[in-house]
Short mmCIF file of C-alpha atoms in Angstrom, two decimals:
data_model
loop_
_atom_site.label_atom_id
_atom_site.label_comp_id
_atom_site.label_asym_id
_atom_site.label_seq_id
_atom_site.Cartn_x
_atom_site.Cartn_y
_atom_site.Cartn_z
CA UNK A 1 -54.63 -127.79 -83.04
CA UNK A 2 -50.85 -128.97 -83.80
CA UNK A 3 -48.47 -130.02 -81.32
CA UNK A 4 -44.83 -131.87 -81.24
CA UNK A 5 -43.00 -133.40 -78.55
CA UNK A 6 -39.20 -132.79 -77.86
CA UNK A 7 -37.49 -135.02 -75.39
CA UNK A 8 -35.16 -133.06 -72.92
CA UNK A 9 -33.98 -135.52 -70.84
CA UNK A 10 -35.41 -139.46 -69.80
CA UNK A 11 -37.75 -138.13 -67.39
CA UNK A 12 -38.70 -134.32 -69.07
CA UNK A 13 -40.28 -133.22 -72.49
CA UNK A 14 -41.30 -129.93 -73.79
CA UNK A 15 -44.65 -129.72 -76.04
CA UNK A 16 -44.80 -127.02 -78.35
CA UNK A 17 -48.61 -126.02 -79.21
CA UNK A 18 -50.07 -123.87 -82.23
CA UNK A 19 -53.41 -123.29 -81.71
CA UNK A 20 -55.37 -121.51 -84.53
CA UNK A 21 -57.21 -118.52 -83.04
CA UNK A 22 -60.99 -119.75 -84.18
CA UNK A 23 -60.47 -122.65 -81.77
CA UNK A 24 -60.29 -119.96 -78.95
CA UNK A 25 -63.99 -119.01 -79.81
CA UNK A 26 -65.09 -121.05 -77.10
CA UNK A 27 -63.09 -119.62 -74.51
CA UNK A 28 -63.39 -115.79 -75.90
CA UNK A 29 -67.46 -116.22 -75.44
CA UNK A 30 -66.71 -117.59 -71.80
CA UNK A 31 -64.48 -114.72 -70.98
CA UNK A 32 -66.96 -112.01 -72.30
CA UNK A 33 -69.65 -113.58 -70.59
CA UNK A 34 -67.60 -113.92 -67.07
CA UNK A 35 -66.50 -110.36 -67.28
CA UNK A 36 -70.26 -109.29 -68.33
CA UNK A 37 -71.16 -110.68 -64.78
CA UNK A 38 -68.40 -108.71 -62.92
CA UNK A 39 -68.80 -105.58 -64.23
CA UNK A 40 -71.44 -102.76 -64.65
CA UNK A 41 -71.44 -100.15 -67.62
CA UNK A 42 -73.95 -97.06 -67.27
CA UNK A 43 -76.75 -97.60 -69.81
CA UNK A 44 -76.60 -101.48 -70.11
CA UNK A 45 -77.96 -103.91 -67.85
CA UNK A 46 -75.79 -106.43 -65.92
CA UNK A 47 -74.88 -109.19 -68.32
CA UNK A 48 -76.00 -107.35 -71.35
CA UNK A 49 -73.07 -105.51 -72.26
CA UNK A 50 -71.72 -105.58 -75.70
CA UNK A 51 -68.33 -107.28 -76.51
CA UNK A 52 -67.29 -104.01 -78.20
CA UNK A 53 -68.11 -101.97 -75.20
CA UNK A 54 -66.23 -104.53 -72.80
CA UNK A 55 -63.20 -103.97 -75.13
CA UNK A 56 -63.45 -100.18 -75.29
CA UNK A 57 -63.84 -100.17 -71.73
CA UNK A 58 -61.82 -102.36 -69.96
CA UNK A 59 -59.42 -103.38 -72.95
CA UNK A 60 -59.17 -106.03 -75.18
CA UNK A 61 -56.19 -107.97 -73.65
CA UNK A 62 -57.95 -108.43 -70.78
CA UNK A 63 -60.85 -110.90 -72.56
CA UNK A 64 -57.76 -112.51 -74.61
CA UNK A 65 -55.93 -112.98 -71.09
CA UNK A 66 -59.11 -114.64 -69.28
CA UNK A 67 -59.82 -116.43 -72.66
CA UNK A 68 -56.31 -118.06 -72.73
CA UNK A 69 -56.41 -118.70 -69.09
CA UNK A 70 -59.47 -121.03 -69.43
CA UNK A 71 -58.34 -122.29 -72.75
CA UNK A 72 -54.89 -123.52 -71.92
CA UNK A 73 -55.50 -126.36 -69.42
CA UNK A 74 -57.84 -128.13 -72.44
CA UNK A 75 -55.18 -127.59 -74.99
CA UNK A 76 -52.45 -128.57 -73.13
CA UNK A 77 -54.58 -131.92 -72.01
CA UNK A 78 -55.24 -132.54 -75.68
CA UNK A 79 -51.29 -132.49 -76.60
CA UNK A 80 -50.49 -134.55 -73.87
CA UNK A 81 -53.12 -137.41 -74.97
CA UNK A 82 -51.96 -136.97 -78.56
CA UNK A 83 -48.56 -137.17 -77.73
CA UNK A 84 -49.31 -140.45 -75.19
CA UNK A 85 -47.17 -139.02 -72.49
CA UNK A 86 -47.84 -140.10 -68.75
CA UNK A 87 -47.01 -136.81 -67.28
CA UNK A 88 -45.87 -136.16 -63.42
CA UNK A 89 -46.60 -132.74 -61.38
CA UNK A 90 -47.58 -129.09 -62.89
CA UNK A 91 -45.95 -128.02 -66.25
CA UNK A 92 -44.11 -125.08 -66.79
CA UNK A 93 -46.12 -123.36 -69.53
CA UNK A 94 -44.69 -120.38 -71.61
CA UNK A 95 -47.02 -118.16 -74.24
CA UNK A 96 -44.51 -117.85 -76.89
CA UNK A 97 -46.96 -116.09 -79.21
CA UNK A 98 -50.41 -114.67 -79.00
CA UNK A 99 -51.52 -112.62 -82.03
CA UNK A 100 -55.22 -111.70 -81.90
CA UNK A 101 -57.50 -113.14 -84.37
CA UNK A 102 -54.51 -115.02 -85.63
CA UNK A 103 -52.65 -117.29 -83.32
CA UNK A 104 -51.75 -118.76 -80.00
CA UNK A 105 -48.77 -120.56 -79.49
CA UNK A 106 -47.08 -122.10 -76.13
CA UNK A 107 -45.16 -124.68 -74.94
CA UNK A 108 -45.19 -126.79 -71.81
CA UNK A 109 -42.18 -128.59 -69.84
CA UNK A 110 -43.43 -131.21 -67.83
CA UNK A 111 -41.85 -134.26 -65.87
CA UNK A 112 -43.30 -137.71 -67.55
CA UNK A 113 -42.60 -141.22 -66.10
CA UNK A 114 -39.39 -142.61 -67.88
CA UNK A 115 -39.56 -145.70 -70.14
CA UNK A 116 -38.75 -148.63 -68.61
CA UNK A 117 -36.78 -151.85 -69.60
CA UNK A 118 -37.89 -154.85 -67.03
CA UNK A 119 -35.69 -157.77 -67.56
CA UNK A 120 -36.00 -161.40 -66.81
CA UNK A 121 -36.54 -161.67 -63.05
CA UNK A 122 -36.99 -165.34 -62.35
CA UNK A 123 -33.44 -165.80 -61.56
CA UNK A 124 -33.84 -163.41 -58.46
CA UNK A 125 -32.40 -165.41 -55.12
CA UNK A 126 -32.62 -163.94 -51.68
CA UNK A 127 -31.64 -165.38 -48.36
CA UNK A 128 -34.26 -164.61 -45.13
CA UNK A 129 -34.13 -165.68 -41.47
CA UNK A 130 -35.31 -168.85 -40.62
CA UNK A 131 -38.21 -169.44 -38.51
CA UNK A 132 -37.06 -170.72 -35.45
CA UNK A 133 -38.88 -170.94 -32.17
CA UNK A 134 -36.66 -171.54 -28.82
CA UNK A 135 -37.98 -172.98 -25.74
CA UNK A 136 -36.44 -169.67 -24.17
CA UNK A 137 -39.10 -167.64 -26.79
CA UNK A 138 -42.04 -169.82 -25.47
CA UNK A 139 -40.81 -168.88 -21.72
CA UNK A 140 -40.94 -165.30 -22.65
CA UNK A 141 -44.11 -165.34 -24.05
CA UNK A 142 -45.91 -167.35 -21.07
CA UNK A 143 -43.92 -165.33 -18.80
CA UNK A 144 -45.60 -161.87 -20.30
CA UNK A 145 -48.90 -163.34 -20.19
CA UNK A 146 -48.07 -164.38 -16.45
CA UNK A 147 -47.15 -160.39 -16.23
CA UNK A 148 -50.64 -159.71 -17.64
CA UNK A 149 -52.40 -161.41 -14.58
CA UNK A 150 -50.13 -160.28 -11.74
CA UNK A 151 -51.85 -158.69 -8.83
CA UNK A 152 -50.57 -156.47 -6.15
CA UNK A 153 -51.19 -155.76 -2.82
CA UNK A 154 -49.72 -152.71 -0.30
CA UNK A 155 -46.76 -153.38 1.98
CA UNK A 156 -45.18 -151.69 4.46
CA UNK A 157 -41.44 -151.42 3.34
CA UNK A 158 -39.33 -149.32 0.91
CA UNK A 159 -40.17 -149.19 -2.69
CA UNK A 160 -37.88 -151.40 -4.85
CA UNK A 161 -37.84 -152.67 -8.87
CA UNK A 162 -41.15 -154.30 -9.85
CA UNK A 163 -43.27 -152.67 -7.23
CA UNK A 164 -46.47 -150.51 -8.19
CA UNK A 165 -46.42 -147.16 -6.28
CA UNK A 166 -49.07 -144.42 -5.95
CA UNK A 167 -47.32 -141.14 -6.26
CA UNK A 168 -48.29 -137.11 -6.36
CA UNK A 169 -45.95 -135.13 -8.41
CA UNK A 170 -45.17 -131.54 -8.92
CA UNK A 171 -43.10 -129.74 -11.73
CA UNK A 172 -41.07 -126.72 -11.72
CA UNK A 173 -39.30 -125.10 -14.25
CA UNK A 174 -37.52 -121.79 -13.49
CA UNK A 175 -38.83 -121.96 -9.61
CA UNK A 176 -42.60 -121.96 -10.79
CA UNK A 177 -44.83 -124.62 -10.51
CA UNK A 178 -46.83 -125.15 -14.33
CA UNK A 179 -50.54 -125.02 -14.45
CA UNK A 180 -50.04 -128.42 -15.97
CA UNK A 181 -47.10 -129.93 -13.78
CA UNK A 182 -49.26 -131.19 -10.72
CA UNK A 183 -50.69 -134.90 -10.72
CA UNK A 184 -51.90 -136.82 -8.12
CA UNK A 185 -52.75 -140.51 -7.51
CA UNK A 186 -50.61 -141.59 -10.46
CA UNK A 187 -49.97 -145.38 -10.60
CA UNK A 188 -46.45 -145.97 -11.98
CA UNK A 189 -44.60 -149.64 -11.91
CA UNK A 190 -40.70 -148.87 -10.93
CA UNK A 191 -38.63 -149.80 -13.69
CA UNK A 192 -41.14 -149.42 -16.36
CA UNK A 193 -39.66 -146.27 -18.05
CA UNK A 194 -43.02 -145.16 -18.61
CA UNK A 195 -42.75 -141.72 -16.96
CA UNK A 196 -39.60 -139.38 -16.28
CA UNK A 197 -36.23 -140.01 -16.68
CA UNK A 198 -34.47 -140.23 -13.14
CA UNK A 199 -37.95 -141.04 -11.25
CA UNK A 200 -36.87 -144.80 -10.27
CA UNK A 201 -33.55 -143.81 -8.78
CA UNK A 202 -35.66 -141.13 -6.97
CA UNK A 203 -38.70 -143.50 -5.41
CA UNK A 204 -36.56 -146.61 -4.66
CA UNK A 205 -35.85 -146.90 -1.17
CA UNK A 206 -39.00 -144.41 -0.52
CA UNK A 207 -41.92 -146.03 2.13
CA UNK A 208 -45.43 -144.46 1.85
CA UNK A 209 -45.10 -141.03 2.47
CA UNK A 210 -41.40 -140.54 1.94
CA UNK A 211 -40.88 -137.87 -0.53
CA UNK A 212 -37.90 -136.96 -3.24
CA UNK A 213 -36.71 -134.10 -5.44
CA UNK A 214 -34.95 -134.91 -8.78
CA UNK A 215 -34.23 -132.86 -12.15
CA UNK A 216 -35.84 -134.03 -15.64
CA UNK A 217 -36.30 -132.99 -19.04
CA UNK A 218 -40.21 -133.13 -19.60
CA UNK A 219 -41.48 -135.45 -22.51
CA UNK A 220 -44.91 -133.30 -22.87
CA UNK A 221 -46.85 -130.35 -21.71
CA UNK A 222 -46.45 -126.81 -21.89
CA UNK A 223 -42.81 -126.98 -20.95
CA UNK A 224 -41.98 -130.26 -23.09
CA UNK A 225 -38.12 -130.26 -23.43
CA UNK A 226 -37.16 -128.14 -20.71
CA UNK A 227 -35.56 -129.18 -17.57
CA UNK A 228 -37.77 -129.08 -14.87
CA UNK A 229 -37.25 -129.75 -10.85
CA UNK A 230 -39.58 -132.42 -10.44
CA UNK A 231 -40.98 -133.33 -6.60
CA UNK A 232 -42.41 -136.66 -5.93
CA UNK A 233 -44.21 -138.05 -2.89
CA UNK A 234 -45.04 -141.83 -2.76
CA UNK A 235 -48.32 -142.38 -1.00
CA UNK A 236 -48.63 -146.27 -1.65
CA UNK A 237 -46.38 -148.77 -2.09
CA UNK A 238 -47.58 -152.11 -3.41
CA UNK A 239 -46.10 -155.55 -4.27
CA UNK A 240 -46.97 -157.26 -7.53
CA UNK A 241 -47.33 -161.19 -7.20
CA UNK A 242 -47.12 -163.16 -10.00
CA UNK A 243 -49.28 -166.37 -10.27
CA UNK A 244 -47.86 -169.90 -10.19
CA UNK A 245 -47.22 -171.36 -13.27
CA UNK A 246 -49.38 -174.25 -13.59
CA UNK A 247 -52.46 -176.04 -14.78
CA UNK A 248 -54.81 -173.38 -12.94
CA UNK A 249 -52.89 -170.43 -14.55
CA UNK A 250 -53.51 -171.91 -18.06
CA UNK A 251 -57.27 -172.12 -17.39
CA UNK A 252 -57.21 -168.39 -16.08
CA UNK A 253 -55.40 -166.94 -18.92
CA UNK A 254 -56.48 -168.92 -21.67
CA UNK A 255 -58.90 -171.49 -23.34
CA UNK A 256 -56.59 -173.72 -22.44
CA UNK A 257 -56.92 -176.89 -19.47
CA UNK A 258 -53.03 -177.46 -19.17
CA UNK A 259 -49.95 -175.57 -19.01
CA UNK A 260 -48.65 -177.85 -21.62
CA UNK A 261 -51.45 -176.92 -24.37
CA UNK A 262 -50.91 -173.21 -23.51
CA UNK A 263 -47.21 -173.49 -24.43
CA UNK A 264 -48.01 -175.46 -27.61
CA UNK A 265 -50.09 -172.74 -28.58
CA UNK A 266 -47.68 -169.99 -28.05
CA UNK A 267 -45.32 -172.24 -30.00
CA UNK A 268 -47.56 -172.02 -32.84
CA UNK A 269 -48.72 -168.63 -32.50
CA UNK A 270 -44.57 -167.29 -32.49
CA UNK A 271 -44.03 -169.56 -35.43
CA UNK A 272 -47.06 -167.93 -37.74
CA UNK A 273 -45.63 -164.30 -36.58
CA UNK A 274 -42.20 -165.37 -37.86
CA UNK A 275 -43.40 -166.69 -40.77
CA UNK A 276 -45.38 -163.38 -41.73
CA UNK A 277 -41.77 -161.62 -41.08
CA UNK A 278 -40.06 -164.13 -42.90
CA UNK A 279 -42.77 -163.38 -46.00
CA UNK A 280 -42.33 -159.52 -45.10
CA UNK A 281 -38.47 -160.06 -45.25
CA UNK A 282 -38.74 -162.07 -48.56
CA UNK A 283 -40.82 -159.32 -50.16
CA UNK A 284 -38.28 -156.61 -49.22
CA UNK A 285 -35.26 -158.32 -50.27
CA UNK A 286 -36.73 -159.44 -53.59
CA UNK A 287 -38.23 -155.48 -54.29
CA UNK A 288 -34.50 -154.62 -53.69
CA UNK A 289 -32.81 -156.98 -55.93
CA UNK A 290 -35.48 -156.38 -58.72
CA UNK A 291 -34.54 -152.54 -58.16
CA UNK A 292 -30.77 -153.28 -58.72
CA UNK A 293 -31.81 -154.85 -62.24
CA UNK A 294 -33.63 -151.95 -63.59
CA UNK A 295 -32.60 -148.56 -64.71
CA UNK A 296 -34.60 -146.26 -63.42
CA UNK A 297 -34.13 -142.60 -63.86
CA UNK A 298 -35.84 -140.13 -61.25
CA UNK A 299 -37.20 -136.75 -62.20
CA UNK A 300 -35.48 -134.10 -60.06
CA UNK A 301 -39.16 -131.75 -59.33
CA UNK A 302 -40.59 -134.75 -58.33
CA UNK A 303 -37.77 -136.15 -56.31
CA UNK A 304 -37.85 -132.61 -54.61
CA UNK A 305 -41.39 -132.56 -54.24
CA UNK A 306 -41.44 -136.11 -52.51
CA UNK A 307 -38.57 -135.05 -50.07
CA UNK A 308 -40.19 -132.09 -48.96
CA UNK A 309 -43.57 -133.81 -48.34
CA UNK A 310 -41.86 -136.69 -46.26
CA UNK A 311 -40.27 -133.84 -44.18
CA UNK A 312 -43.41 -132.22 -43.56
CA UNK A 313 -45.40 -135.28 -42.72
CA UNK A 314 -43.00 -136.13 -40.10
CA UNK A 315 -42.49 -132.98 -38.61
CA UNK A 316 -45.87 -131.67 -38.64
CA UNK A 317 -48.15 -135.08 -38.09
CA UNK A 318 -45.72 -137.72 -36.71
CA UNK A 319 -43.68 -135.94 -34.28
CA UNK A 320 -46.57 -133.32 -33.43
CA UNK A 321 -48.36 -135.66 -32.02
CA UNK A 322 -45.90 -136.74 -29.95
CA UNK A 323 -45.03 -133.43 -28.91
CA UNK A 324 -41.49 -133.62 -30.36
CA UNK A 325 -39.52 -131.01 -32.68
CA UNK A 326 -37.05 -132.04 -35.49
CA UNK A 327 -33.99 -131.43 -33.31
CA UNK A 328 -35.11 -133.23 -30.34
CA UNK A 329 -36.24 -135.87 -32.73
CA UNK A 330 -32.81 -136.52 -34.11
CA UNK A 331 -31.24 -136.59 -30.74
CA UNK A 332 -33.47 -139.42 -29.58
CA UNK A 333 -32.36 -141.15 -32.94
CA UNK A 334 -29.01 -140.17 -32.26
CA UNK A 335 -28.49 -139.06 -35.58
CA UNK A 336 -26.93 -135.63 -37.52
CA UNK A 337 -29.07 -133.35 -39.61
CA UNK A 338 -26.80 -134.78 -42.53
CA UNK A 339 -27.73 -138.36 -41.86
CA UNK A 340 -31.42 -137.55 -41.72
CA UNK A 341 -31.40 -135.32 -45.20
CA UNK A 342 -29.78 -138.56 -46.77
CA UNK A 343 -31.92 -141.19 -45.55
CA UNK A 344 -34.76 -139.05 -46.03
CA UNK A 345 -33.54 -138.71 -49.96
CA UNK A 346 -32.43 -142.47 -50.22
CA UNK A 347 -35.90 -143.36 -49.08
CA UNK A 348 -37.86 -140.75 -51.43
CA UNK A 349 -35.53 -142.15 -54.30
CA UNK A 350 -36.24 -145.62 -53.65
CA UNK A 351 -40.19 -144.99 -53.09
CA UNK A 352 -40.24 -143.35 -56.55
CA UNK A 353 -38.44 -146.08 -58.40
CA UNK A 354 -40.26 -148.51 -56.69
CA UNK A 355 -43.65 -147.30 -57.50
CA UNK A 356 -42.22 -146.83 -61.35
CA UNK A 357 -41.03 -150.11 -61.31
CA UNK A 358 -44.36 -151.86 -60.10
CA UNK A 359 -46.42 -149.80 -62.42
CA UNK A 360 -44.60 -150.89 -65.12
CA UNK A 361 -45.16 -154.67 -64.21
CA UNK A 362 -48.91 -153.67 -63.98
CA UNK A 363 -49.18 -152.61 -67.17
CA UNK A 364 -46.93 -155.26 -68.81
CA UNK A 365 -48.73 -158.06 -67.06
CA UNK A 366 -52.08 -156.35 -67.75
CA UNK A 367 -52.86 -156.85 -63.70
CA UNK A 368 -56.28 -155.50 -62.71
CA UNK A 369 -57.92 -155.11 -59.31
CA UNK A 370 -61.40 -156.26 -58.67
CA UNK A 371 -63.88 -154.68 -56.08
CA UNK A 372 -63.05 -157.57 -53.37
CA UNK A 373 -59.54 -156.51 -53.43
CA UNK A 374 -60.14 -153.13 -52.97
CA UNK A 375 -62.41 -153.83 -50.51
CA UNK A 376 -60.10 -155.85 -48.32
CA UNK A 377 -56.89 -153.51 -49.31
CA UNK A 378 -59.57 -150.75 -47.57
CA UNK A 379 -60.08 -152.83 -44.37
CA UNK A 380 -56.60 -152.84 -43.80
CA UNK A 381 -55.94 -149.19 -44.40
CA UNK A 382 -58.80 -148.15 -42.11
CA UNK A 383 -57.17 -150.25 -39.20
CA UNK A 384 -53.86 -148.90 -39.63
CA UNK A 385 -55.19 -145.65 -39.93
CA UNK A 386 -57.19 -145.95 -36.47
CA UNK A 387 -60.44 -145.33 -38.21
CA UNK A 388 -63.76 -147.21 -38.97
CA UNK A 389 -64.26 -148.76 -42.63
CA UNK A 390 -66.99 -146.49 -43.31
CA UNK A 391 -65.09 -143.31 -42.11
CA UNK A 392 -62.12 -144.45 -44.05
CA UNK A 393 -64.00 -145.32 -47.29
CA UNK A 394 -66.00 -141.86 -47.16
CA UNK A 395 -62.40 -139.97 -46.33
CA UNK A 396 -60.92 -141.74 -49.40
CA UNK A 397 -63.86 -140.91 -51.90
CA UNK A 398 -64.47 -137.57 -50.81
CA UNK A 399 -60.43 -137.02 -51.17
CA UNK A 400 -60.67 -138.47 -54.92
CA UNK A 401 -58.15 -141.13 -53.56
CA UNK A 402 -59.96 -144.34 -54.90
CA UNK A 403 -57.25 -144.32 -57.84
CA UNK A 404 -54.45 -144.14 -55.32
CA UNK A 405 -55.69 -146.99 -53.65
CA UNK A 406 -56.47 -149.41 -56.59
CA UNK A 407 -52.76 -148.52 -57.63
CA UNK A 408 -51.48 -149.57 -54.25
CA UNK A 409 -53.53 -153.10 -55.02
CA UNK A 410 -51.82 -153.59 -58.12
CA UNK A 411 -48.52 -152.79 -57.33
CA UNK A 412 -48.78 -155.51 -54.36
CA UNK A 413 -50.10 -157.95 -56.53
CA UNK A 414 -46.80 -157.13 -59.13
CA UNK A 415 -44.67 -157.94 -56.31
CA UNK A 416 -46.29 -160.70 -55.55
CA UNK A 417 -45.63 -162.04 -58.91
CA UNK A 418 -41.76 -161.23 -58.42
CA UNK A 419 -41.70 -163.05 -55.45
CA UNK A 420 -43.39 -165.88 -56.36
CA UNK A 421 -40.83 -166.23 -59.41
CA UNK A 422 -38.00 -165.71 -57.06
CA UNK A 423 -35.63 -168.63 -55.14
CA UNK A 424 -36.12 -167.86 -51.74
CA UNK A 425 -33.88 -169.40 -49.08
CA UNK A 426 -33.79 -169.48 -45.42
CA UNK A 427 -30.15 -169.08 -43.56
CA UNK A 428 -30.70 -173.05 -43.33
CA UNK A 429 -30.49 -173.52 -46.97
CA UNK A 430 -33.90 -174.42 -46.75
CA UNK A 431 -35.74 -173.19 -50.22
CA UNK A 432 -39.02 -171.69 -48.75
CA UNK A 433 -42.05 -171.72 -50.56
CA UNK A 434 -44.15 -168.06 -50.56
CA UNK A 435 -47.64 -169.54 -52.40
CA UNK A 436 -49.52 -167.43 -50.45
CA UNK A 437 -49.91 -164.35 -52.54
CA UNK A 438 -52.30 -162.56 -49.68
CA UNK A 439 -49.13 -162.00 -47.70
CA UNK A 440 -47.53 -160.57 -50.50
CA UNK A 441 -50.39 -158.23 -51.42
CA UNK A 442 -50.50 -156.71 -47.78
CA UNK A 443 -47.02 -155.27 -48.48
CA UNK A 444 -48.43 -152.88 -51.03
CA UNK A 445 -46.24 -150.24 -52.17
CA UNK A 446 -47.67 -146.66 -51.86
CA UNK A 447 -47.34 -144.00 -54.58
CA UNK A 448 -44.64 -141.33 -53.72
CA UNK A 449 -46.67 -138.43 -51.38
CA UNK A 450 -45.85 -135.71 -53.69
CA UNK A 451 -47.00 -137.25 -57.20
CA UNK A 452 -49.72 -135.70 -58.90
CA UNK A 453 -50.67 -134.97 -62.21
CA UNK A 454 -51.99 -131.34 -62.40
CA UNK A 455 -52.92 -128.93 -65.35
CA UNK A 456 -51.35 -125.93 -66.13
CA UNK A 457 -52.03 -122.98 -64.85
CA UNK A 458 -51.50 -119.61 -67.27
#
């Protein structure tokens, strides 16, 4: 087999492959064997039909077609390996010549990873938010904890903001009560915004036994997105009572003996959270600066596939779980379809460029991933997916996704190197020490969803 590579552009090549006919022998034998198992010819046992009879009865062309389909992936892969190409996606294959007994010639156009030059990135400087926890932040945190320990008691008065009411609901669309539009004994906190738009205005001022009707767009169920006439009946009004902010509350709500100790712990936790946010912000801004330093051509087909995959995942998975369609989602977000298309395209471009650049750094710095790092990453991914580590690991193995996870960890380590070399200052001008590589490794960059390495189809 002979092969040659022609560069069409920085991200696409054309392979020209010439295969002597004798190298098709194994595929021809396999083709005859396969056809033997699929057909019957009177006078011959199944699987024992001579090749010449198959040629006569079914045509030599059918055998050649089967043989070429079998052989193409192998010869294509050999040509790719010989040229040391890092291919992306499925090639476009064209058989340019097939002479029985003489030769098989074909071309394969395929996208490849571009060759990248990573310049010195040690001069990168970014600014991040300072870690500042105010007394107001502490009070807000303690107040949220206080809310969790609130108690309720029934009252004989009209409902008002903050009350917990028990209600019965009935929803009609076009005058008909929906099968899934009736609910009884629903507990609702006025002002929480957890139910239908307009319900707060409808129930405020009602006492137990009071009833009101209002119009609202249904958020879920069989008539999601439709305007509905909703009747609400209040069966109980209960006032929320917050515990006193004192040492007794601290002992009730935490492991601390005094309110001052509780507040000190709240400050520490908020500082840790803001430090984590600061580290994440640093990683994002350093990555943006790094991408600005590198010229990264993006394969058109890969970009198209990535955009389509992102749209599909949003519409059929994320929005589907929330009972929304794309139109409603854009309405809620206050975006036009054109803005959505632009944002999706920009995000896809950034995702592809990020992966290319960090993968190049992984190769250049010879970064490896050990079992402990892979296990830690798997545990984090399992937690974010809502699956147990065992379930997630099984899904990863069965789906052949282990190399993808390894790539994510390696890219995280590459990003950690860049962040470590960068100068990071906060808004107060203080230099931030981001020695904790574990923080950076958690911000792994996933491969573009649409990227695959596939064999050709004839």
